Coordinates of N, CA and C in Angstrom, one line a residue:
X248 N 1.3 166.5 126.5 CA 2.4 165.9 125.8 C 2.9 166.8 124.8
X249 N 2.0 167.5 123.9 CA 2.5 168.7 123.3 C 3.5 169.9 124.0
X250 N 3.4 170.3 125.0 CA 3.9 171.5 126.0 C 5.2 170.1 126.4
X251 N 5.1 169.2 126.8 CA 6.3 168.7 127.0 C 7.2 168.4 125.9
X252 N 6.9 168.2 124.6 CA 7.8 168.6 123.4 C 8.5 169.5 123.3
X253 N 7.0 170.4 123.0 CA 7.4 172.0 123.1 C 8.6 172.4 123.9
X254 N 9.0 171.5 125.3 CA 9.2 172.0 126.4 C 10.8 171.3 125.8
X255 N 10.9 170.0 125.4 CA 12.0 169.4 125.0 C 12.8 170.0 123.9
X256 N 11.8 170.3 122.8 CA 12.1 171.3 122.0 C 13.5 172.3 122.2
X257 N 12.3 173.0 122.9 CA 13.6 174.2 123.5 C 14.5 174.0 124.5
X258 N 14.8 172.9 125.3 CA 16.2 172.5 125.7 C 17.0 172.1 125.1
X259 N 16.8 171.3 124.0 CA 18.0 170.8 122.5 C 18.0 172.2 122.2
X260 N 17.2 172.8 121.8 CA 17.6 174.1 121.3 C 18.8 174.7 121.7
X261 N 18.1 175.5 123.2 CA 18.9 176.1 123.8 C 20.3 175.4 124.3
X262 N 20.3 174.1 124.4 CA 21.5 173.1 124.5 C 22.5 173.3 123.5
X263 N 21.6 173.6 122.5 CA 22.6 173.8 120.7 C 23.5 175.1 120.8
X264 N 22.3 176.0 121.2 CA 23.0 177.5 121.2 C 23.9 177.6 122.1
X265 N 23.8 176.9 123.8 CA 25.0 177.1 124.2 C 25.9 176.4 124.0
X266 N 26.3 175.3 123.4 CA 27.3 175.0 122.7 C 27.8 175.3 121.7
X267 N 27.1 175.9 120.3 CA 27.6 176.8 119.7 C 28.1 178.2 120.6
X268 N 28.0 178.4 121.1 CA 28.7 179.7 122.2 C 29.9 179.2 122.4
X269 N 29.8 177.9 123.5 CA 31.1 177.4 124.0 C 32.0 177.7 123.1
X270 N 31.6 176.6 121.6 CA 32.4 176.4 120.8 C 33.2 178.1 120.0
X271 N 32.4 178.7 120.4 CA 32.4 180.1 119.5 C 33.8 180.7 120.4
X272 N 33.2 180.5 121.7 CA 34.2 181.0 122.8 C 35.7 180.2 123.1
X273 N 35.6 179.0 123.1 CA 36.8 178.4 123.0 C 37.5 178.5 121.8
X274 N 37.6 179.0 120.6 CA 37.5 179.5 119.5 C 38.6 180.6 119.4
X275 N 38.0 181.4 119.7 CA 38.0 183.3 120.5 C 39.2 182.3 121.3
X276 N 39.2 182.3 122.7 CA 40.1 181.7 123.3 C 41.9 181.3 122.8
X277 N 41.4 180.8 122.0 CA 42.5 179.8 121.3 C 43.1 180.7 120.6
X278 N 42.6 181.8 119.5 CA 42.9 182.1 118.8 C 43.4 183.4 119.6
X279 N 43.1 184.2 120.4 CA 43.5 185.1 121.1 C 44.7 184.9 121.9
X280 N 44.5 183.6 122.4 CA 45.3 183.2 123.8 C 46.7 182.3 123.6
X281 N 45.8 181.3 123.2 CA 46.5 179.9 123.0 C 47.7 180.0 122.0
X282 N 47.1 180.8 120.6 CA 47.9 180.5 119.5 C 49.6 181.9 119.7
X283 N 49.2 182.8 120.4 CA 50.4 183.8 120.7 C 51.1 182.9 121.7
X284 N 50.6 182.3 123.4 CA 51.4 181.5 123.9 C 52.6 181.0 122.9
X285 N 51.8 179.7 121.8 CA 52.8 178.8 121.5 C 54.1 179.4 120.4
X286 N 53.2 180.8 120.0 CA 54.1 181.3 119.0 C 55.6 181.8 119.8
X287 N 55.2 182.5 120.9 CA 56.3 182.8 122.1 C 57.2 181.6 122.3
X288 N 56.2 180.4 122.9 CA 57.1 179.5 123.0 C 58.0 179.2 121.8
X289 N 57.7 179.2 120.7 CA 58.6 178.6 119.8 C 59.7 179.8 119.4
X290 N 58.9 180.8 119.5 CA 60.5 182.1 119.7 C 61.2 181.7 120.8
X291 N 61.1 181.9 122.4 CA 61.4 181.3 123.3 C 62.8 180.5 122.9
X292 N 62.2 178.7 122.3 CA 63.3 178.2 121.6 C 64.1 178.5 121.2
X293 N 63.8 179.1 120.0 CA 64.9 179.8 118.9 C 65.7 180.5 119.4
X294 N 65.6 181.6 120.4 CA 66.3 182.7 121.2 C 67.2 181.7 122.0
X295 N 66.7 180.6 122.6 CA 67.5 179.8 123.3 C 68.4 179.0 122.3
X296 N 68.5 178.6 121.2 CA 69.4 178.5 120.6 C 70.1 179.3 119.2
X297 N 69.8 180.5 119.9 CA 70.9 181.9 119.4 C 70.1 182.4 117.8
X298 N 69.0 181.9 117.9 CA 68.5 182.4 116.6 C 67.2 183.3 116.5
X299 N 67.5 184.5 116.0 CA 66.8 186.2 116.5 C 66.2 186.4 115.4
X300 N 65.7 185.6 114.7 CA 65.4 186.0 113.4 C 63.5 186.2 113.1
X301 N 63.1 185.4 114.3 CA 61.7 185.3 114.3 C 61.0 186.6 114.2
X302 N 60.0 186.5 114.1 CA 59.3 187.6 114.0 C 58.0 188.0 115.3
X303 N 58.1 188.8 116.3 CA 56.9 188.6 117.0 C 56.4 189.7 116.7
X304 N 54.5 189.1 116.2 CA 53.6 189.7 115.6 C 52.1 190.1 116.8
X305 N 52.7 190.3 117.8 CA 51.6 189.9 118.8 C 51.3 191.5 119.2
X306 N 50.2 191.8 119.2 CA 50.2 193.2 119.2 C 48.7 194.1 120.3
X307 N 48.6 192.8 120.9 CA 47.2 193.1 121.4 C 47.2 194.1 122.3
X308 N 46.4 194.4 123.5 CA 46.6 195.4 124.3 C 46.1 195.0 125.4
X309 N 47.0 193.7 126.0 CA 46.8 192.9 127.3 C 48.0 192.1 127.5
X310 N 48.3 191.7 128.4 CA 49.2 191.3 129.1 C 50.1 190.4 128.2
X311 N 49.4 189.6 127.0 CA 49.9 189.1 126.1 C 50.6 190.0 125.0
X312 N 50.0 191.2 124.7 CA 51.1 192.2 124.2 C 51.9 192.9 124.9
X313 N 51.9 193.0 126.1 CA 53.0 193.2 126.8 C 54.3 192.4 126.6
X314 N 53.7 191.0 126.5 CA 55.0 190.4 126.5 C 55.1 189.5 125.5
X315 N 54.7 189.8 124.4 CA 55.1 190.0 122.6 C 56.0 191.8 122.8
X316 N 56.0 192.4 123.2 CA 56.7 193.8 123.0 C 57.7 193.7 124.0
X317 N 57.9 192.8 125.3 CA 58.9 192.6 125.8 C 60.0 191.8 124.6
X318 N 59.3 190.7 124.4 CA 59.8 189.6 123.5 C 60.7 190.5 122.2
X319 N 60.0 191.3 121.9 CA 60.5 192.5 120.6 C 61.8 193.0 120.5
X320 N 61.7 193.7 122.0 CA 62.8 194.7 122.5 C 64.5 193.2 123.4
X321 N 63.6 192.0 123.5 CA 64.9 191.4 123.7 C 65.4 191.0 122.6
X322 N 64.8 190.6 121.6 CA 65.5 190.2 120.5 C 65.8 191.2 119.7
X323 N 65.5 192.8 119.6 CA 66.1 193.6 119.2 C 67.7 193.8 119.5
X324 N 67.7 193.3 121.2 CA 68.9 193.6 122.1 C 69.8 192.8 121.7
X325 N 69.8 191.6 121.4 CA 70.0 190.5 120.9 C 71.1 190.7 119.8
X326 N 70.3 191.4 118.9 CA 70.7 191.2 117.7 C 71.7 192.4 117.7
X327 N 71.1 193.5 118.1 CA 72.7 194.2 118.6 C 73.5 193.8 119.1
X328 N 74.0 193.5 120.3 CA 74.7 193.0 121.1 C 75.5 192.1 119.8
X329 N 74.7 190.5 119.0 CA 75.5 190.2 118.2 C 76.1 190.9 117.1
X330 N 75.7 191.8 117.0 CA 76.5 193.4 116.1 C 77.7 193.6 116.1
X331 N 77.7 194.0 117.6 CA 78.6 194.3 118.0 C 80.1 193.4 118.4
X332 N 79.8 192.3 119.0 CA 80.5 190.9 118.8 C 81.1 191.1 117.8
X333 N 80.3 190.7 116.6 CA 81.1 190.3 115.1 C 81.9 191.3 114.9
X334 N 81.4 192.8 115.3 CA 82.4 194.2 115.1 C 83.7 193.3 115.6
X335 N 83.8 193.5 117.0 CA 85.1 193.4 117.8 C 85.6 192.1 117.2
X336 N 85.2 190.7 117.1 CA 85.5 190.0 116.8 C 86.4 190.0 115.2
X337 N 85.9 190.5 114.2 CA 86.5 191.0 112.9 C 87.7 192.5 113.2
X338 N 87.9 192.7 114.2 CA 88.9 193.5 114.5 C 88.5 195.1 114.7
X339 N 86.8 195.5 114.4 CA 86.5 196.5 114.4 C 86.7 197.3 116.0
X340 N 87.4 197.8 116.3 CA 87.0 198.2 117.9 C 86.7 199.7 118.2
X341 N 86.2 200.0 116.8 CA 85.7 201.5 116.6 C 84.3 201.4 117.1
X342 N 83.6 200.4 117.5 CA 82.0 200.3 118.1 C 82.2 200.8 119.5
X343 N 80.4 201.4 120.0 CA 81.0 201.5 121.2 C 79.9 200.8 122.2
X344 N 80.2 199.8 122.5 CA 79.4 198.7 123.6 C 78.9 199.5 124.3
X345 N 77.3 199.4 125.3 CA 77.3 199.8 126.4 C 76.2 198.8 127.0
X346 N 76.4 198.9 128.5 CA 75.4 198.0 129.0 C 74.4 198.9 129.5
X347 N 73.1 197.9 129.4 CA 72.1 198.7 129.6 C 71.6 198.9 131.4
X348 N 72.6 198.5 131.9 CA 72.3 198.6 133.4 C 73.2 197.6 134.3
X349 N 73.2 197.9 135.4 CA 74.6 197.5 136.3 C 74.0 195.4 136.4
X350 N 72.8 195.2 135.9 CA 72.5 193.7 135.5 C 72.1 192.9 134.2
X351 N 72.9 194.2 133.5 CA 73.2 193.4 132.0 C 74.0 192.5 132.0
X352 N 74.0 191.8 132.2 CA 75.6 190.6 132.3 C 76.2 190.4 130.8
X353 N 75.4 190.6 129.3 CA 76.0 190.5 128.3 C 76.5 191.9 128.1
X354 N 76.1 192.8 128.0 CA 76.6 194.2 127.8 C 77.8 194.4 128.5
X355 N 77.8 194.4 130.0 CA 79.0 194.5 130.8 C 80.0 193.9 130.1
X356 N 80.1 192.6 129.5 CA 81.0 191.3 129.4 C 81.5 192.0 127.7
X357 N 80.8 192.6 127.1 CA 81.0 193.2 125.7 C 81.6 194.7 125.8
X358 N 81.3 195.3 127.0 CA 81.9 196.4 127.3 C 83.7 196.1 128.0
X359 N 83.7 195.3 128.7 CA 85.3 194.4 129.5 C 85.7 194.4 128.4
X360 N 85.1 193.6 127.5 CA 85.9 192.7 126.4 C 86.7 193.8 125.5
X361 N 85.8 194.8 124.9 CA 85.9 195.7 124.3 C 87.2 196.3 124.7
X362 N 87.3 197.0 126.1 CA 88.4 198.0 126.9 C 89.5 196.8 126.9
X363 N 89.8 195.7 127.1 CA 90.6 195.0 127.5 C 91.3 194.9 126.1
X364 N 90.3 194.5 124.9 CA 91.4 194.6 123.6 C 91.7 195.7 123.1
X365 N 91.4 196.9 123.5 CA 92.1 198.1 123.1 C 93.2 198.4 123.7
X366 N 93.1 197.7 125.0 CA 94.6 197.7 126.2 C 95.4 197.2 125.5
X367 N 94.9 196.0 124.7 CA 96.3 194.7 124.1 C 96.5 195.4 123.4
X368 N 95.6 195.9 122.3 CA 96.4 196.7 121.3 C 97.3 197.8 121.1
X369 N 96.9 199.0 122.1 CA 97.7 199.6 122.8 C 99.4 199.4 123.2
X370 N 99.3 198.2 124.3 CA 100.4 197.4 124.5 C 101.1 196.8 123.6
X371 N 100.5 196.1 122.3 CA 101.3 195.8 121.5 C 101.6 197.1 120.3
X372 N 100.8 198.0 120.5 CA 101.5 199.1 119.5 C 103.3 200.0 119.9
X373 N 102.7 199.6 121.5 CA 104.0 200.3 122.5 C 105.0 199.5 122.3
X374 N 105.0 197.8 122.5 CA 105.5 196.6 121.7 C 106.4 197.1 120.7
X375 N 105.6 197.4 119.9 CA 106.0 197.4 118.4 C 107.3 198.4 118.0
X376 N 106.8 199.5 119.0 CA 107.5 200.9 118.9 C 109.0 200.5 119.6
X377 N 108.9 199.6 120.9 CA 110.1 199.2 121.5 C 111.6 198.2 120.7
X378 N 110.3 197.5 119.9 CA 111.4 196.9 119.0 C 111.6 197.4 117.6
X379 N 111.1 198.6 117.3 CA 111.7 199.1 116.0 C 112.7 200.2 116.7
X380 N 112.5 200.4 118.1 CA 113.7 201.3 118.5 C 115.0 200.4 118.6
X381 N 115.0 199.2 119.2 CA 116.3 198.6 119.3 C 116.8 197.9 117.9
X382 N 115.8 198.0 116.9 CA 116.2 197.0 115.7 C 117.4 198.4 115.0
X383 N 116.6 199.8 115.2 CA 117.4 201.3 114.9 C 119.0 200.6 115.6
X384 N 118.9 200.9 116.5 CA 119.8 200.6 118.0 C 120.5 199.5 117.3
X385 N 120.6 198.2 116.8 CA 121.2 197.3 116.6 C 121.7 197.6 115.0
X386 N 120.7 198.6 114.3 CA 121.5 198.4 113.2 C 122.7 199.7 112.7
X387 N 122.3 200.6 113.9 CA 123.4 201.8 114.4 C 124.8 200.7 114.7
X388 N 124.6 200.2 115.3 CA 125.9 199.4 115.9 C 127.0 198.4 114.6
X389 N 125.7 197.8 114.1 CA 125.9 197.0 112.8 C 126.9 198.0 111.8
X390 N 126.3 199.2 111.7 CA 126.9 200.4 110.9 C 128.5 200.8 111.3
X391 N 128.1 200.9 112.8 CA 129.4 201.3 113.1 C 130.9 200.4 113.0
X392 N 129.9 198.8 112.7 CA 131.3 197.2 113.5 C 131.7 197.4 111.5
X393 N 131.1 197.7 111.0 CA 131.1 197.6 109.5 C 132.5 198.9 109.2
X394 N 132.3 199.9 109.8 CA 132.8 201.1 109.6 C 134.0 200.6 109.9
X395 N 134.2 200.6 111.7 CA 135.6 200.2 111.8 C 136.2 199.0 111.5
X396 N 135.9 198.0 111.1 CA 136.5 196.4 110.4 C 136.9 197.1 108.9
X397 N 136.0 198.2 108.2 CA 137.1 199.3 107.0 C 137.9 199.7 107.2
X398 N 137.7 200.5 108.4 CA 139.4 201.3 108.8 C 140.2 200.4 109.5
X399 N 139.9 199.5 109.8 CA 141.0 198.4 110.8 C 141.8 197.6 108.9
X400 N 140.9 197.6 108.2 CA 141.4 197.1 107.2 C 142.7 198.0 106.3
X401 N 141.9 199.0 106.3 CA 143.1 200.3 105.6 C 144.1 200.4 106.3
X402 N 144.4 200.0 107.5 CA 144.9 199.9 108.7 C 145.9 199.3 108.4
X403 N 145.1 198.3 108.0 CA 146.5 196.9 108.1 C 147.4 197.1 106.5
X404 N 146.4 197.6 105.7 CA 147.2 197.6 104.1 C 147.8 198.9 104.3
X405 N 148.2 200.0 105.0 CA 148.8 201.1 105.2 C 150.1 200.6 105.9
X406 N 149.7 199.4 107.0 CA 150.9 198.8 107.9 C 151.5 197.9 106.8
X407 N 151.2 197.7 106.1 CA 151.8 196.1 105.3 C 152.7 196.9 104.3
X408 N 152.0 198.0 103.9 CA 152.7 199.0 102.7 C 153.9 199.4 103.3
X409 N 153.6 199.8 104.6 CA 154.7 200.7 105.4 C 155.8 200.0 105.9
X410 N 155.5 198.7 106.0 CA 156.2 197.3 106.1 C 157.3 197.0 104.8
X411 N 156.7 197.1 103.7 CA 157.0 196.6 102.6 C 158.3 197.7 102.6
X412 N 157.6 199.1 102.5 CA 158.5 200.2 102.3 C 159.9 200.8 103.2
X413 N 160.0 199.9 104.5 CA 161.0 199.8 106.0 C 161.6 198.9 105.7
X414 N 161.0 197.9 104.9 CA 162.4 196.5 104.4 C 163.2 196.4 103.0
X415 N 162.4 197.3 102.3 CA 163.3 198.3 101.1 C 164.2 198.7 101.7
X416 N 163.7 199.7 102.1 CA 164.7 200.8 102.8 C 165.9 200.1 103.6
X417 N 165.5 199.0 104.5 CA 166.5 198.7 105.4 C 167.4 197.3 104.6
X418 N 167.0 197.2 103.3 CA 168.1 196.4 102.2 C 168.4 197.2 101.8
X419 N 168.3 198.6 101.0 CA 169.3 199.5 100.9 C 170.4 199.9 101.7
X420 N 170.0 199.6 102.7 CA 171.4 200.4 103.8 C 172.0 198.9 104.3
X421 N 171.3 197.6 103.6 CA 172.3 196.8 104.2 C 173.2 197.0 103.1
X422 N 173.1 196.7 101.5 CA 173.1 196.9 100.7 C 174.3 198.2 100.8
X423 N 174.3 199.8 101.2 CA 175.1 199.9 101.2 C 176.3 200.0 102.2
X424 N 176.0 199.4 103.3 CA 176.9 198.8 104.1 C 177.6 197.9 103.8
X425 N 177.1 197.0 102.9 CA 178.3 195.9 102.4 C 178.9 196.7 101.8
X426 N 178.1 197.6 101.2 CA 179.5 197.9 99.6 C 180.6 199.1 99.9
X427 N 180.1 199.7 101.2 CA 181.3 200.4 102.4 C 182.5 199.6 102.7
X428 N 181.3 198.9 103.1 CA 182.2 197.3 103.6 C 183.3 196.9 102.9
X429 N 183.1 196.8 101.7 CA 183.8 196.3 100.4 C 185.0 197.5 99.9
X430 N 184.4 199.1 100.6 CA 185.4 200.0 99.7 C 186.5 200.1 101.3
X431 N 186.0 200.1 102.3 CA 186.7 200.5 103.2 C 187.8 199.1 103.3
X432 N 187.2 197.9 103.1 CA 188.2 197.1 102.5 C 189.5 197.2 101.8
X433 N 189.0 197.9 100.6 CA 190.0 197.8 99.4 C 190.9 198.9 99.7
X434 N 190.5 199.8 101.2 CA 191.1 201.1 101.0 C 192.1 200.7 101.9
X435 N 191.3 199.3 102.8 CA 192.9 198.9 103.9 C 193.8 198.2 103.1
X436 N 193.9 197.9 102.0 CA 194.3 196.7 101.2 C 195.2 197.4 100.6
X437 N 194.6 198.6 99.9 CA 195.5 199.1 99.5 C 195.9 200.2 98.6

Protein backbone atom coordinates (compact mmCIF):
# COMPACT_ATOMS: atom_id res chain seq x y z
CA UNK A 1 0.00 0.00 0.00
CA UNK A 2 2.94 2.24 0.66
CA UNK A 3 4.80 1.55 -2.91
CA UNK A 4 1.32 2.13 -4.29
CA UNK A 5 1.17 5.73 -2.87
CA UNK A 6 4.53 6.11 -3.49
CA UNK A 7 3.56 4.95 -6.92
CA UNK A 8 0.50 7.52 -6.98
CA UNK A 9 2.67 9.99 -5.68
CA UNK A 10 4.70 10.21 -8.58
CA UNK A 11 1.99 10.23 -11.32
CA UNK A 12 0.33 13.60 -9.76
CA UNK A 13 3.67 14.50 -9.75
CA UNK A 14 4.86 13.82 -12.91
CA UNK A 15 1.09 14.76 -14.14
CA UNK A 16 1.90 18.31 -12.59
CA UNK A 17 5.21 18.71 -14.34
CA UNK A 18 3.89 17.79 -17.56
CA UNK A 19 1.34 20.21 -17.47
CA UNK A 20 3.34 22.87 -16.17
CA UNK A 21 5.39 22.10 -19.53
CA UNK A 22 2.30 22.15 -21.56
CA UNK A 23 1.36 25.25 -19.98
CA UNK A 24 5.05 26.61 -20.26
CA UNK A 25 4.86 25.56 -24.02
CA UNK A 26 1.64 26.86 -25.07
CA UNK A 27 2.90 30.03 -23.51
CA UNK A 28 6.21 30.06 -25.69
CA UNK A 29 3.70 29.25 -28.51
CA UNK A 30 1.38 32.09 -28.11
CA UNK A 31 3.82 34.44 -27.46
CA UNK A 32 6.17 33.54 -30.34
CA UNK A 33 3.43 32.60 -32.76
CA UNK A 34 0.08 33.63 -31.99
CA UNK A 35 0.66 37.14 -30.80
CA UNK A 36 2.82 38.40 -34.30
CA UNK A 37 -0.07 36.49 -36.39
CA UNK A 38 -2.71 38.81 -34.83
CA UNK A 39 -0.42 41.85 -34.81
CA UNK A 40 -0.09 41.28 -38.89
CA UNK A 41 -3.60 40.78 -38.92
CA UNK A 42 -4.47 43.99 -37.50
CA UNK A 43 -1.71 45.75 -39.87
CA UNK A 44 -3.27 43.65 -42.56
CA UNK A 45 -6.50 45.78 -41.76
CA UNK A 46 -5.18 49.01 -41.49
CA UNK A 47 -3.19 48.70 -44.88
CA UNK A 48 -6.49 47.60 -46.24
CA UNK A 49 -7.96 50.71 -45.19
CA UNK A 50 -5.06 53.01 -46.55
CA UNK A 51 -3.44 53.40 -43.17
CA UNK A 52 0.64 52.85 -43.14
CA UNK A 53 1.30 54.09 -40.06
CA UNK A 54 1.63 50.85 -38.04
CA UNK A 55 4.56 49.73 -36.93
CA UNK A 56 5.91 46.08 -37.63
CA UNK A 57 8.07 44.97 -34.82
CA UNK A 58 8.47 41.34 -35.72
CA UNK A 59 11.99 40.45 -36.10
CA UNK A 60 12.48 36.79 -35.49
CA UNK A 61 14.47 34.54 -37.83
CA UNK A 62 11.64 32.17 -39.17
CA UNK A 63 9.17 32.38 -41.49
CA UNK A 64 7.22 34.75 -39.28
CA UNK A 65 10.05 37.29 -39.67
CA UNK A 66 10.09 36.82 -43.03
CA UNK A 67 6.88 38.05 -43.34
CA UNK A 68 6.99 40.93 -40.67
CA UNK A 69 10.03 42.16 -43.12
CA UNK A 70 7.89 41.48 -46.12
CA UNK A 71 5.04 43.40 -44.21
CA UNK A 72 7.91 46.31 -43.67
CA UNK A 73 9.04 46.77 -47.21
CA UNK A 74 5.18 46.90 -48.42
CA UNK A 75 4.27 49.49 -46.19
CA UNK A 76 7.43 51.18 -46.81
CA UNK A 77 6.19 51.06 -50.66
CA UNK A 78 3.11 52.36 -49.60
CA UNK A 79 4.01 55.18 -48.16
CA UNK A 80 6.09 56.24 -51.03
CA UNK A 81 4.02 55.64 -53.63
CA UNK A 82 1.47 57.93 -51.37
CA UNK A 83 4.52 60.51 -51.64
CA UNK A 84 4.48 60.71 -54.55
CA UNK A 85 0.59 60.97 -55.32
CA UNK A 86 0.30 64.04 -53.00
CA UNK A 87 3.57 65.37 -55.18
CA UNK A 88 1.62 65.19 -58.52
CA UNK A 89 -1.59 65.72 -57.09
CA UNK A 90 -0.34 69.35 -55.38
CA UNK A 91 1.05 70.14 -58.85
CA UNK A 92 4.55 68.88 -58.12
CA UNK A 93 5.52 66.89 -61.37
CA UNK A 94 9.25 67.32 -60.65
CA UNK A 95 9.09 63.59 -58.85
CA UNK A 96 10.08 60.80 -60.65
CA UNK A 97 7.59 57.68 -60.21
CA UNK A 98 8.90 54.41 -61.11
CA UNK A 99 7.50 50.98 -61.01
CA UNK A 100 9.00 48.38 -59.46
CA UNK A 101 8.36 45.75 -62.06
CA UNK A 102 6.26 45.09 -65.33
CA UNK A 103 3.36 43.77 -62.13
CA UNK A 104 3.36 46.74 -60.19
CA UNK A 105 -0.04 47.84 -61.05
CA UNK A 106 0.29 51.04 -58.64
CA UNK A 107 3.68 52.16 -59.82
CA UNK A 108 2.76 51.68 -63.51
CA UNK A 109 -0.64 53.73 -62.92
CA UNK A 110 1.67 56.63 -61.03
CA UNK A 111 4.17 56.43 -63.67
CA UNK A 112 0.99 56.86 -66.85
CA UNK A 113 -0.46 59.35 -64.60
CA UNK A 114 2.70 61.25 -64.10
CA UNK A 115 3.74 61.35 -68.29
CA UNK A 116 0.18 62.00 -69.20
CA UNK A 117 0.03 65.36 -67.02
CA UNK A 118 3.22 66.58 -68.24
CA UNK A 119 1.66 66.04 -71.88
CA UNK A 120 -1.46 68.28 -70.63
CA UNK A 121 0.78 70.61 -69.46
CA UNK A 122 2.94 70.77 -72.28
CA UNK A 123 -0.19 71.10 -74.48
CA UNK A 124 -1.56 73.69 -72.58
CA UNK A 125 1.75 75.71 -72.43
CA UNK A 126 1.73 75.36 -76.44
CA UNK A 127 -2.18 76.51 -75.80
CA UNK A 128 -1.07 79.29 -74.14
CA UNK A 129 1.70 80.42 -76.55
CA UNK A 130 -1.03 80.07 -79.56
CA UNK A 131 -3.28 82.48 -77.99
CA UNK A 132 -0.92 85.17 -76.85
CA UNK A 133 0.18 84.92 -80.58
CA UNK A 134 -3.26 85.82 -81.99
CA UNK A 135 -4.17 88.19 -78.98
CA UNK A 136 -0.45 90.10 -80.57
CA UNK A 137 -2.23 89.39 -84.12
CA UNK A 138 -5.62 90.96 -83.01
CA UNK A 139 -4.17 93.76 -81.30
CA UNK A 140 -1.72 94.60 -84.41
CA UNK A 141 -5.02 94.90 -86.38
CA UNK A 142 -6.76 96.87 -83.49
CA UNK A 143 -3.70 99.29 -83.98
CA UNK A 144 -3.87 99.52 -87.42
CA UNK A 145 -8.35 100.04 -87.62
CA UNK A 146 -7.35 102.81 -84.99
CA UNK A 147 -4.65 104.38 -87.24
CA UNK A 148 -6.63 104.56 -90.33
CA UNK A 149 -10.33 105.74 -88.76
CA UNK A 150 -7.32 108.92 -87.74
CA UNK A 151 -6.33 109.48 -91.19
CA UNK A 152 -9.82 108.72 -92.70
CA UNK A 153 -10.68 111.42 -90.15
CA UNK A 154 -7.99 114.11 -91.21
CA UNK A 155 -9.37 113.05 -94.31
CA UNK A 156 -12.55 114.22 -94.06
CA UNK A 157 -11.59 117.63 -92.04
CA UNK A 158 -8.93 118.38 -94.99
CA UNK A 159 -12.12 117.56 -97.46
CA UNK A 160 -14.59 119.81 -95.47
CA UNK A 161 -11.84 122.61 -95.25
CA UNK A 162 -11.10 122.18 -98.92
CA UNK A 163 -14.89 122.30 -99.26
CA UNK A 164 -15.32 125.28 -97.28
CA UNK A 165 -12.39 126.96 -99.17
CA UNK A 166 -13.99 125.96 -103.28
CA UNK A 167 -17.28 127.67 -102.05
CA UNK A 168 -15.45 130.86 -101.00
CA UNK A 169 -13.76 130.86 -103.90
CA UNK A 170 -16.62 129.96 -106.11
CA UNK A 171 -18.89 133.04 -104.37
CA UNK A 172 -16.14 135.23 -105.21
CA UNK A 173 -16.32 134.63 -108.94
CA UNK A 174 -20.05 134.55 -108.68
CA UNK A 175 -19.73 137.68 -106.85
CA UNK A 176 -17.58 138.95 -109.47
CA UNK A 177 -19.62 137.97 -112.29
CA UNK A 178 -22.50 139.81 -111.17
CA UNK A 179 -20.62 142.87 -110.64
CA UNK A 180 -19.23 142.39 -114.56
CA UNK A 181 -22.54 141.72 -115.03
CA UNK A 182 -23.51 145.01 -113.64
CA UNK A 183 -20.45 147.07 -115.41
CA UNK A 184 -20.90 145.48 -118.72
CA UNK A 185 -24.42 146.61 -118.18
CA UNK A 186 -23.91 150.13 -117.56
CA UNK A 187 -21.37 150.07 -120.38
CA UNK A 188 -24.38 148.97 -122.86
CA UNK A 189 -26.52 151.62 -121.22
CA UNK A 190 -24.36 153.97 -121.64
Amino acid sequence: ETDQRLSTHWVIAETIVVLLFLVALLWAIQRTTVRPLVKLTQVAGHLADGDVSDVVDIKSRDELGDLGEAFRRMMAYLTDAGRIARAIGSGDLTVDPSARGPKDVLGQALVQMHGRLIELLEAMQHAGHDVQQSVEEVTGVIRQTRDATQQIAAARGQTAEATGSSSEGLRQIAEAMAELGQAVGQVAEG
